GROMACS .gro file of C-alpha atoms in nm:
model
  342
    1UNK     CA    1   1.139   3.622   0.618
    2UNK     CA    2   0.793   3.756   0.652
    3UNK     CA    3   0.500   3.600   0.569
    4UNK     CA    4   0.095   3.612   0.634
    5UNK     CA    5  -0.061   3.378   0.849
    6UNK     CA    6  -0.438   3.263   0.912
    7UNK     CA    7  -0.448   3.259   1.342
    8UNK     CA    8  -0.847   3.126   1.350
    9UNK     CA    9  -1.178   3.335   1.399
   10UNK     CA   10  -1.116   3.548   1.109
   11UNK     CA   11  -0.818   3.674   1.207
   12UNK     CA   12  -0.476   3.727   0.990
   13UNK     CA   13  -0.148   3.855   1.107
   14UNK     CA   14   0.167   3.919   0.927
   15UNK     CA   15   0.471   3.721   1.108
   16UNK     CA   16   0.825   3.632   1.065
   17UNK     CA   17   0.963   3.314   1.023
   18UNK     CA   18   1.228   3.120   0.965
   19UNK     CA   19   1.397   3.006   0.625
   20UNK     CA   20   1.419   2.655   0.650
   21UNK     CA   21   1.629   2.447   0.369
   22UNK     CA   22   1.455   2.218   0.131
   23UNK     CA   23   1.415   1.870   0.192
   24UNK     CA   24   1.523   1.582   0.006
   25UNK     CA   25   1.334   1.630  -0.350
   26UNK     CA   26   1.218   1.982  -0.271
   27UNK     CA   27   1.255   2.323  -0.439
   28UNK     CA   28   1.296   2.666  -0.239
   29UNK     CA   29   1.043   2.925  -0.436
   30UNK     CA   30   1.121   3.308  -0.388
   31UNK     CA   31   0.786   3.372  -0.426
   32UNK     CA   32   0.684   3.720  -0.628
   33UNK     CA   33   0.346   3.707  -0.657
   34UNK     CA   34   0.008   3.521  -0.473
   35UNK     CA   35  -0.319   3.562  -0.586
   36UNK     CA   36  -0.599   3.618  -0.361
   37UNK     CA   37  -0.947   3.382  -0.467
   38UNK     CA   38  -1.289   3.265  -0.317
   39UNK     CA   39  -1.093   2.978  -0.158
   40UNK     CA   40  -0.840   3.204   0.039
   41UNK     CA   41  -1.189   3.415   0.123
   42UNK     CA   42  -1.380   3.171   0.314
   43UNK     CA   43  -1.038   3.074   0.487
   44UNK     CA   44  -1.000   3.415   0.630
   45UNK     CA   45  -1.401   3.407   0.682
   46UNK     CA   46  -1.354   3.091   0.950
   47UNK     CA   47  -1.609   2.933   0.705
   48UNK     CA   48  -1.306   2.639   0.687
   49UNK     CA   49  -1.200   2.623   1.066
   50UNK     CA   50  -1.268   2.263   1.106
   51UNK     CA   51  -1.026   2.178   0.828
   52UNK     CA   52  -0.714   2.409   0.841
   53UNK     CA   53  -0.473   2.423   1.106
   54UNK     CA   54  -0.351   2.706   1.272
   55UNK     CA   55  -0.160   2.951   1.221
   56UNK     CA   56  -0.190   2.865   0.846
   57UNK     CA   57   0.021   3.020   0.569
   58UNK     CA   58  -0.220   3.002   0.313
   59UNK     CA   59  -0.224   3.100  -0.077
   60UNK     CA   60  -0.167   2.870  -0.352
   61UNK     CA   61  -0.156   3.101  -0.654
   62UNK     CA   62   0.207   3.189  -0.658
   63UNK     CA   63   0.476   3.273  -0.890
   64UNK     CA   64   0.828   3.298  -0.826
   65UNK     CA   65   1.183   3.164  -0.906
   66UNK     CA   66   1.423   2.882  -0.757
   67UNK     CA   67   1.565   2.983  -0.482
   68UNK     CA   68   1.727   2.673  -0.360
   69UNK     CA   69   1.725   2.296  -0.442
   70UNK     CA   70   1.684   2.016  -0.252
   71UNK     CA   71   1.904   1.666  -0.266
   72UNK     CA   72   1.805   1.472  -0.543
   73UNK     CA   73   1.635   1.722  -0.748
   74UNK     CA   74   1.728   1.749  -1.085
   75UNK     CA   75   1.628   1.941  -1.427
   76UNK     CA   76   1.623   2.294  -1.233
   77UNK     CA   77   1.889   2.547  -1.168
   78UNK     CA   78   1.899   2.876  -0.912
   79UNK     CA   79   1.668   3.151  -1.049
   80UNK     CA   80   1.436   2.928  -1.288
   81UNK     CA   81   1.082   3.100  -1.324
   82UNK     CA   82   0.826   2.865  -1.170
   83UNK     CA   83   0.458   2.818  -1.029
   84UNK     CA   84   0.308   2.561  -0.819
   85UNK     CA   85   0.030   2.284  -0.906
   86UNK     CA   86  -0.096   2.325  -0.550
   87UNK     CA   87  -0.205   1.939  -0.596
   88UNK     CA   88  -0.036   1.650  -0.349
   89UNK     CA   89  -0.171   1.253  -0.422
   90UNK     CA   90  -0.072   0.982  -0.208
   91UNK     CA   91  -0.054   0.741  -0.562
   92UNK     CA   92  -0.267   0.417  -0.345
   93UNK     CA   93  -0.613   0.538  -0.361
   94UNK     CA   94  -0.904   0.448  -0.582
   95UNK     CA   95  -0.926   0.720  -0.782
   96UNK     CA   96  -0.495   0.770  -0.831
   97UNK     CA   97  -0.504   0.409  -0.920
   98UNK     CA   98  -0.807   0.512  -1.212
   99UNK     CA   99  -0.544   0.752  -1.324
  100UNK     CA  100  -0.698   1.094  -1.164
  101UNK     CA  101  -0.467   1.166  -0.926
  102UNK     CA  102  -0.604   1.553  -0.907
  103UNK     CA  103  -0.890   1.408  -0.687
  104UNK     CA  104  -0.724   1.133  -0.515
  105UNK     CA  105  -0.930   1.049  -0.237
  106UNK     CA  106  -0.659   1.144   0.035
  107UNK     CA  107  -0.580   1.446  -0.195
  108UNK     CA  108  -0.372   1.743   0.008
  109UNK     CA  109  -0.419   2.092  -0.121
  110UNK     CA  110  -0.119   2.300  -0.043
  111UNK     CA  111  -0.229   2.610   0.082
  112UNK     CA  112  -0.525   2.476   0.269
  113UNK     CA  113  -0.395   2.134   0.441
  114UNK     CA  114  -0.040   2.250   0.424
  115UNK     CA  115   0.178   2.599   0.378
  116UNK     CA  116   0.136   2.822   0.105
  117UNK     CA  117   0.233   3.072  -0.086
  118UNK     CA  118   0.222   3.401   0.111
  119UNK     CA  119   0.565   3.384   0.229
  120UNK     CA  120   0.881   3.511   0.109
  121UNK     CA  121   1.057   3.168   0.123
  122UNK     CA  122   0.836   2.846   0.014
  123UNK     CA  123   0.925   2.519   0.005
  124UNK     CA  124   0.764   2.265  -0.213
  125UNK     CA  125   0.783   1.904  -0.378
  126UNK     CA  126   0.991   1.966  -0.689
  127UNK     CA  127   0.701   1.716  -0.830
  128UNK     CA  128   0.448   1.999  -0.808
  129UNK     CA  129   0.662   2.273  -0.949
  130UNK     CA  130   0.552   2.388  -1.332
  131UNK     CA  131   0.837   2.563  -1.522
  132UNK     CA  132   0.723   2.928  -1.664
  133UNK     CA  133   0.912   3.058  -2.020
  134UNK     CA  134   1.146   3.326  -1.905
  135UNK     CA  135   0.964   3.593  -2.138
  136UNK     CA  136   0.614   3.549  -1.885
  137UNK     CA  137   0.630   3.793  -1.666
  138UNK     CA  138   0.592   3.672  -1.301
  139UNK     CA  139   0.289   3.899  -1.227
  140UNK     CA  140   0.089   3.721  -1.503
  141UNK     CA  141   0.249   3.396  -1.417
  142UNK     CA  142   0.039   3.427  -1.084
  143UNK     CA  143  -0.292   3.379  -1.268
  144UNK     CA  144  -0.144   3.030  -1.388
  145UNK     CA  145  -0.388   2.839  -1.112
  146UNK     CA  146  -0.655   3.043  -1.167
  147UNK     CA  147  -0.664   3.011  -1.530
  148UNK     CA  148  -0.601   2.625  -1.531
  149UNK     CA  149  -0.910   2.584  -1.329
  150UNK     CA  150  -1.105   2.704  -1.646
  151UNK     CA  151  -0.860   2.546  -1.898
  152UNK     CA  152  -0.986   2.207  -1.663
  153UNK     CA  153  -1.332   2.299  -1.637
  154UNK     CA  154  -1.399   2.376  -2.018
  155UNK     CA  155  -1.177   2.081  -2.114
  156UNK     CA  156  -1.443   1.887  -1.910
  157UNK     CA  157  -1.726   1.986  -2.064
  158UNK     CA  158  -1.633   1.869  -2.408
  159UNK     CA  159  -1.723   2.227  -2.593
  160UNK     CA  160  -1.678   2.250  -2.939
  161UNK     CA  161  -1.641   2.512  -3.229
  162UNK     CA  162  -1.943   2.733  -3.253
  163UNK     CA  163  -2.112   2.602  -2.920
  164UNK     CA  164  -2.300   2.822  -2.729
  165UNK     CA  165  -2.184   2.825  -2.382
  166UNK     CA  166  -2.367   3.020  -2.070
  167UNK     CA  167  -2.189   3.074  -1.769
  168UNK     CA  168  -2.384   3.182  -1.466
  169UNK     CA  169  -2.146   3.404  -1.223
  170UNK     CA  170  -1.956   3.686  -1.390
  171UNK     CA  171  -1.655   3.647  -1.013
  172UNK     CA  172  -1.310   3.598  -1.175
  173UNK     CA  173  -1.354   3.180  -1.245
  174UNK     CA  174  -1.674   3.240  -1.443
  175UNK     CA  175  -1.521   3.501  -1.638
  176UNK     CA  176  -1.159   3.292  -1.677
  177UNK     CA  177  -1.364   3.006  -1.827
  178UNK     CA  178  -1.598   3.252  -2.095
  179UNK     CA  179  -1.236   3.361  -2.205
  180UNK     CA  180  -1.112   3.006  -2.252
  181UNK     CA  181  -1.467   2.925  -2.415
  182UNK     CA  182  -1.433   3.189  -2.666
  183UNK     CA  183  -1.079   3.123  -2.735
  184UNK     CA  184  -1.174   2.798  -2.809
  185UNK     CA  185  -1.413   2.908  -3.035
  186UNK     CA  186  -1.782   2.913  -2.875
  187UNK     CA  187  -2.009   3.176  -2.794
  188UNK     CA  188  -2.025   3.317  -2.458
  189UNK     CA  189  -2.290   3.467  -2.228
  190UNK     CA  190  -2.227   3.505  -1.853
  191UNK     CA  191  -2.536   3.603  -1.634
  192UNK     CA  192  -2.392   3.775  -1.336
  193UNK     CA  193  -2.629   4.040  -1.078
  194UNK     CA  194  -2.371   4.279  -0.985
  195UNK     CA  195  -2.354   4.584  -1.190
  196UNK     CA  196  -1.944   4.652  -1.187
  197UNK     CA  197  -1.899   4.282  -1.269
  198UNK     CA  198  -2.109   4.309  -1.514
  199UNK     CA  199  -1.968   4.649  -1.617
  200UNK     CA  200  -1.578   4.449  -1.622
  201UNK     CA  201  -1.720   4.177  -1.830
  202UNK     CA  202  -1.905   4.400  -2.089
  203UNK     CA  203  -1.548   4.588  -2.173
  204UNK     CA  204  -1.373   4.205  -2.247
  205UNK     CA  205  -1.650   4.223  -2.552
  206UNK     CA  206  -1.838   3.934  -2.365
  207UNK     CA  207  -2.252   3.941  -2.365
  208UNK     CA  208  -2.338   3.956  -2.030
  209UNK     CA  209  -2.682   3.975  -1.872
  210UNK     CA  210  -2.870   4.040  -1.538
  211UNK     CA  211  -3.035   3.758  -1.393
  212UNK     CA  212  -3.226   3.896  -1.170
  213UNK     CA  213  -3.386   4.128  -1.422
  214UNK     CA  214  -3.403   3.954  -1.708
  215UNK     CA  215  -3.576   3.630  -1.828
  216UNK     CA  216  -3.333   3.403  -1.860
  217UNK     CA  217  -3.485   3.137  -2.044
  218UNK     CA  218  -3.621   3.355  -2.299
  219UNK     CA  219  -3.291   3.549  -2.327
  220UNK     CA  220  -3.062   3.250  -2.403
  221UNK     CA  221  -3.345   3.102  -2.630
  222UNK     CA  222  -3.308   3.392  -2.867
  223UNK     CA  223  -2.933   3.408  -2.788
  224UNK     CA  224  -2.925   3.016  -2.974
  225UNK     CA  225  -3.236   3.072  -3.205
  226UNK     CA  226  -3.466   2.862  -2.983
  227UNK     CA  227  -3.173   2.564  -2.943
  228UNK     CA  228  -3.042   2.617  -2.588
  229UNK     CA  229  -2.707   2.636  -2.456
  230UNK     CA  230  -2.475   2.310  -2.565
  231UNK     CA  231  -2.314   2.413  -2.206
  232UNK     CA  232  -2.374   2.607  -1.939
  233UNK     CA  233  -2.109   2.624  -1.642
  234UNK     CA  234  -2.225   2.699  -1.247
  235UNK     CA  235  -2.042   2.921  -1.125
  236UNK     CA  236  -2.188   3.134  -0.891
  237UNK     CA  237  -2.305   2.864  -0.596
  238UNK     CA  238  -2.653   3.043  -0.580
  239UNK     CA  239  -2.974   2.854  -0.520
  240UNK     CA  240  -3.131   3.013  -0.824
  241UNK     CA  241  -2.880   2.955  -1.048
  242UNK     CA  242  -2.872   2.605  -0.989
  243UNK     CA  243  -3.238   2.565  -1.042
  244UNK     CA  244  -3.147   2.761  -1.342
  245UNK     CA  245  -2.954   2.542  -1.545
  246UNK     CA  246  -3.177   2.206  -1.685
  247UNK     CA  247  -3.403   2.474  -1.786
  248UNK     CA  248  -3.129   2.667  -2.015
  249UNK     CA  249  -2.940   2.385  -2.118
  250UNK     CA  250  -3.045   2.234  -2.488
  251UNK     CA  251  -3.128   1.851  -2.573
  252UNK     CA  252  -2.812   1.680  -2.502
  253UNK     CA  253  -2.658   1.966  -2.345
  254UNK     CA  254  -2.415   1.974  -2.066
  255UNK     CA  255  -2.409   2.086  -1.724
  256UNK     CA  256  -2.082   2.181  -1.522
  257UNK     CA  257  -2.065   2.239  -1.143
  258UNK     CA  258  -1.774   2.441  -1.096
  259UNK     CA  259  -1.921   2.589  -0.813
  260UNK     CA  260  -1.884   2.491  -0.426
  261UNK     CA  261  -2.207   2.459  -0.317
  262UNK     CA  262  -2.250   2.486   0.077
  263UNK     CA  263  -2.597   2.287   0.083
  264UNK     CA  264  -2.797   2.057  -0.138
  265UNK     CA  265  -2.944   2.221  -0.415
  266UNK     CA  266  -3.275   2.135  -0.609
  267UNK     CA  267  -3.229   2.010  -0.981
  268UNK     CA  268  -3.478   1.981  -1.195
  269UNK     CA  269  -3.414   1.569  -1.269
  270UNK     CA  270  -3.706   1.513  -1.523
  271UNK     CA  271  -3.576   1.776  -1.754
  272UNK     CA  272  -3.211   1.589  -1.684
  273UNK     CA  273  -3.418   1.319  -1.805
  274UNK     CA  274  -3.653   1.462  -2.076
  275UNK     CA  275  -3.359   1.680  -2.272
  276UNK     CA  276  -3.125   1.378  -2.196
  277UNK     CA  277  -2.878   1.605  -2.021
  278UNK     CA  278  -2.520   1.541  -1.909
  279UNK     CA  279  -2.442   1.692  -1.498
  280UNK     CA  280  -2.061   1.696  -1.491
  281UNK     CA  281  -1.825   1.811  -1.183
  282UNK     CA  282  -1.533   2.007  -1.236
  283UNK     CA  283  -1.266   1.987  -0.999
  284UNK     CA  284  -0.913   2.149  -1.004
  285UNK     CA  285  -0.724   2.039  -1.288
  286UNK     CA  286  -0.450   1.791  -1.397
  287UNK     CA  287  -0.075   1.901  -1.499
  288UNK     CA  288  -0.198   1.936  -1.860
  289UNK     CA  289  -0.420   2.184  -1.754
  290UNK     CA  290  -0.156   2.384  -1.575
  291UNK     CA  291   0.074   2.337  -1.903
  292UNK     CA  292  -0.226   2.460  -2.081
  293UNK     CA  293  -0.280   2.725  -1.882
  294UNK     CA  294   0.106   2.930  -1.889
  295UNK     CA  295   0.057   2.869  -2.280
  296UNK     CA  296  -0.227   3.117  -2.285
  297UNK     CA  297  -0.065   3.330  -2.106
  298UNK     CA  298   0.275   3.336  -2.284
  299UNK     CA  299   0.079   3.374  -2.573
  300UNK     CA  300  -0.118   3.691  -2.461
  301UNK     CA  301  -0.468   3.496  -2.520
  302UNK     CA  302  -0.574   3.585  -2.203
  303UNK     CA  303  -0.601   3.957  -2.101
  304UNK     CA  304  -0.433   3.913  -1.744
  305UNK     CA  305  -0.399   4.310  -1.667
  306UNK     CA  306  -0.766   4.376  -1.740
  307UNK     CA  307  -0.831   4.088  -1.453
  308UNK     CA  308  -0.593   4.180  -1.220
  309UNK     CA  309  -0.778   4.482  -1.000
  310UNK     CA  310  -0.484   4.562  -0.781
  311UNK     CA  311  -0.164   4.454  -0.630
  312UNK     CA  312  -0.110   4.521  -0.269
  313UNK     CA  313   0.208   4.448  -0.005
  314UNK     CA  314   0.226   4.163   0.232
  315UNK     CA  315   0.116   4.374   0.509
  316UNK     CA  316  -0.172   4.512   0.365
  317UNK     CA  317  -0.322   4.131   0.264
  318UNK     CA  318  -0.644   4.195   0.526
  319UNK     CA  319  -0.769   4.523   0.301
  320UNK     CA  320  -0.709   4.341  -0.009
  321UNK     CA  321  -0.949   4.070   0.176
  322UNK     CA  322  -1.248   4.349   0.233
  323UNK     CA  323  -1.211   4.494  -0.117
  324UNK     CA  324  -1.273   4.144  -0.250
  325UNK     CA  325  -1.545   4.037   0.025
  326UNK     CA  326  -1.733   4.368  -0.110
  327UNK     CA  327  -1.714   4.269  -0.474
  328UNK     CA  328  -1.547   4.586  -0.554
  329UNK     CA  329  -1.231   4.378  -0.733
  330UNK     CA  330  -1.163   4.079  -0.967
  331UNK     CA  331  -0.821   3.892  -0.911
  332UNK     CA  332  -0.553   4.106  -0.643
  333UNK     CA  333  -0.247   3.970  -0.583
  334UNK     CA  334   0.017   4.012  -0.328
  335UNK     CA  335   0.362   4.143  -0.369
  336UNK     CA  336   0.517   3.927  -0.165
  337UNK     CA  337   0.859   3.976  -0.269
  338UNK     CA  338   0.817   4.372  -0.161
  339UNK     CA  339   0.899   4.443  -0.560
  340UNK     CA  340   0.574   4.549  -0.643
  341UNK     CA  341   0.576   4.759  -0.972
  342UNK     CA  342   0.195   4.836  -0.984
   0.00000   0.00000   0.00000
């Protein structure tokens, strides 16, 4: 089978390998479709060298169908639609024994600490695997991940009806969780600098504004009549925008980190203090999320083809890597069944 592997110092290769059977309690995925996202980009940047090991199969925003099944595996049959919770706990720690497994503190991401999804043949722990309806199509069923990372992160931040939520970074997270937001009934804004971001967002009827042009203070105060945000979500992992967000946020509003942030950032604590603010972290999601997450999509709440900027073959996985370094697409995904219909 063919698949695409990281080989260190910013270098990918496409390489054949052998189909191996699943394990004891494993599934076999034929995988269709793997999205590409910020995570896979600073893999194939070296910017997470020390961590992964090489070669790495990465990817962990796959769709596919059963291919195989492991011994004692039960409740799936040959050619069941699937995706993968790329989430694997050892059940001991702290934090699995407080009930939140998704951040166990031993926690292996498949896909980063283990082999992903860009490969034609992948096995995985049937306890990961998520079952998709047969009517999703498997090229929307790759945004599952994506969009469970904003089902987790607005689920997080407690949003209600008629909030007012402001999320800085317009990439393809930022504007996943303003399309949860308003389908959970709040008002969205995402500040984002680059103009065909910004341009992308605009056409999914979402207010969007330049922050490096605009006041942004003054243009989310008469955005909320003078209230404030009830929650703004960090998405971008800018300096600025991090600074930004005590100053935006109104009394007893909410903070969310969704971001990475490579350094320490300064945050404004006495307005943390003087509002009486709440600083949440987002991270990941739980299976409920996931669940949440094909339900959307099934459903058609979330406008997957206006996202998805491209689909490319498994051989051309390095280009699709410079059109997203460059900003000039949202979410591409790789055929990596060689079916591709786009």
């Amino acid at each position: 089978m063919k698949g695409v592997a990281y080989m260190g110092e910013g270098r990918l290769t496409t390489v054949s390998l052998d189909v191996a059977p699943p394990g004891p309690g494993e599934l076999q995925v034929a995988v269709a479709y793997c999205g590409l996202c910020g995570t896979d980009l600073h893999i194939v940047h070296g910017d997470m060298d020390a961590r992964v090991r090489t070669p790495l199969v990465f990817g962990h925003e796959a769709s596919g169908t059963v291919a195989a099944i492991g011994a004692g595996v039960e409740g799936w049959k040959v050619g069941d639609s699937l995706t993968v919770m790329p989430l694997v706990w050892d059940g001991t720690c702290p934090a699995c024994l407080a009930g939140h497994q998704h951040i166990c503190q031993n926690l292996v991401f498949v896909g980063i600490d283990s082999p992903g999804g860009l490969q034609q043949r992948w096995n995985v722990p049937a306890s990961i695997a998520v079952p998709l309806p047969p009517d999703l199509d498997l090229r929307t069923a790759a945004l599952v991940e994506p969009v469970a990372v904003a089902v987790h992160d607005v689920r997080r931040s407690g949003l209600q009806v008629g909030d007012h939520a402001v999320v800085l970074g317009g990439g393809p997270i930022g504007v996943l969780i303003a399309v949860v937001a308003r389908d959970a009934g709040a008002h969205v804004m995402i500040a984002e600098v680059d103009a065909s971001r910004r341009n992308r967002v605009a056409e999914l009827g979402i207010e969007v504004i330049d922050p490096s042009s605009a006041d942004m203070v003054a243009e989310v105060e008469r955005w909320t009549n003078g209230v404030g945000a009830d929650v703004v979500f960090e998405v971008s992992g800018a300096a600025a925008a991090a600074r930004s967000t005590t100053a935006l946020a109104k009394v007893r509003g909410t903070i969310v980190v969704v971001a990475i942030h490579s350094a320490a950032r300064e945050v404004d604590l006495q307005r943390v203090f003087w509002r009486e603010l709440r600083l949440l972290g987002a991270r990941v999601y739980q299976r409920s999320d996931f669940e949440r997450a094909v339900e959307l999509l099934s459903q058609h709440r979330i406008p997957a083809e206006a996202l998805i900027s491209g689909v490319v073959p498994l051989e051309e996985t390095a280009s699709a890597f410079d059109d997203l370094s460059a900003g000039r697409a949202m979410k591409i995904l790789v055929d990596v069944a060689g079916e591709s219909r786009a």
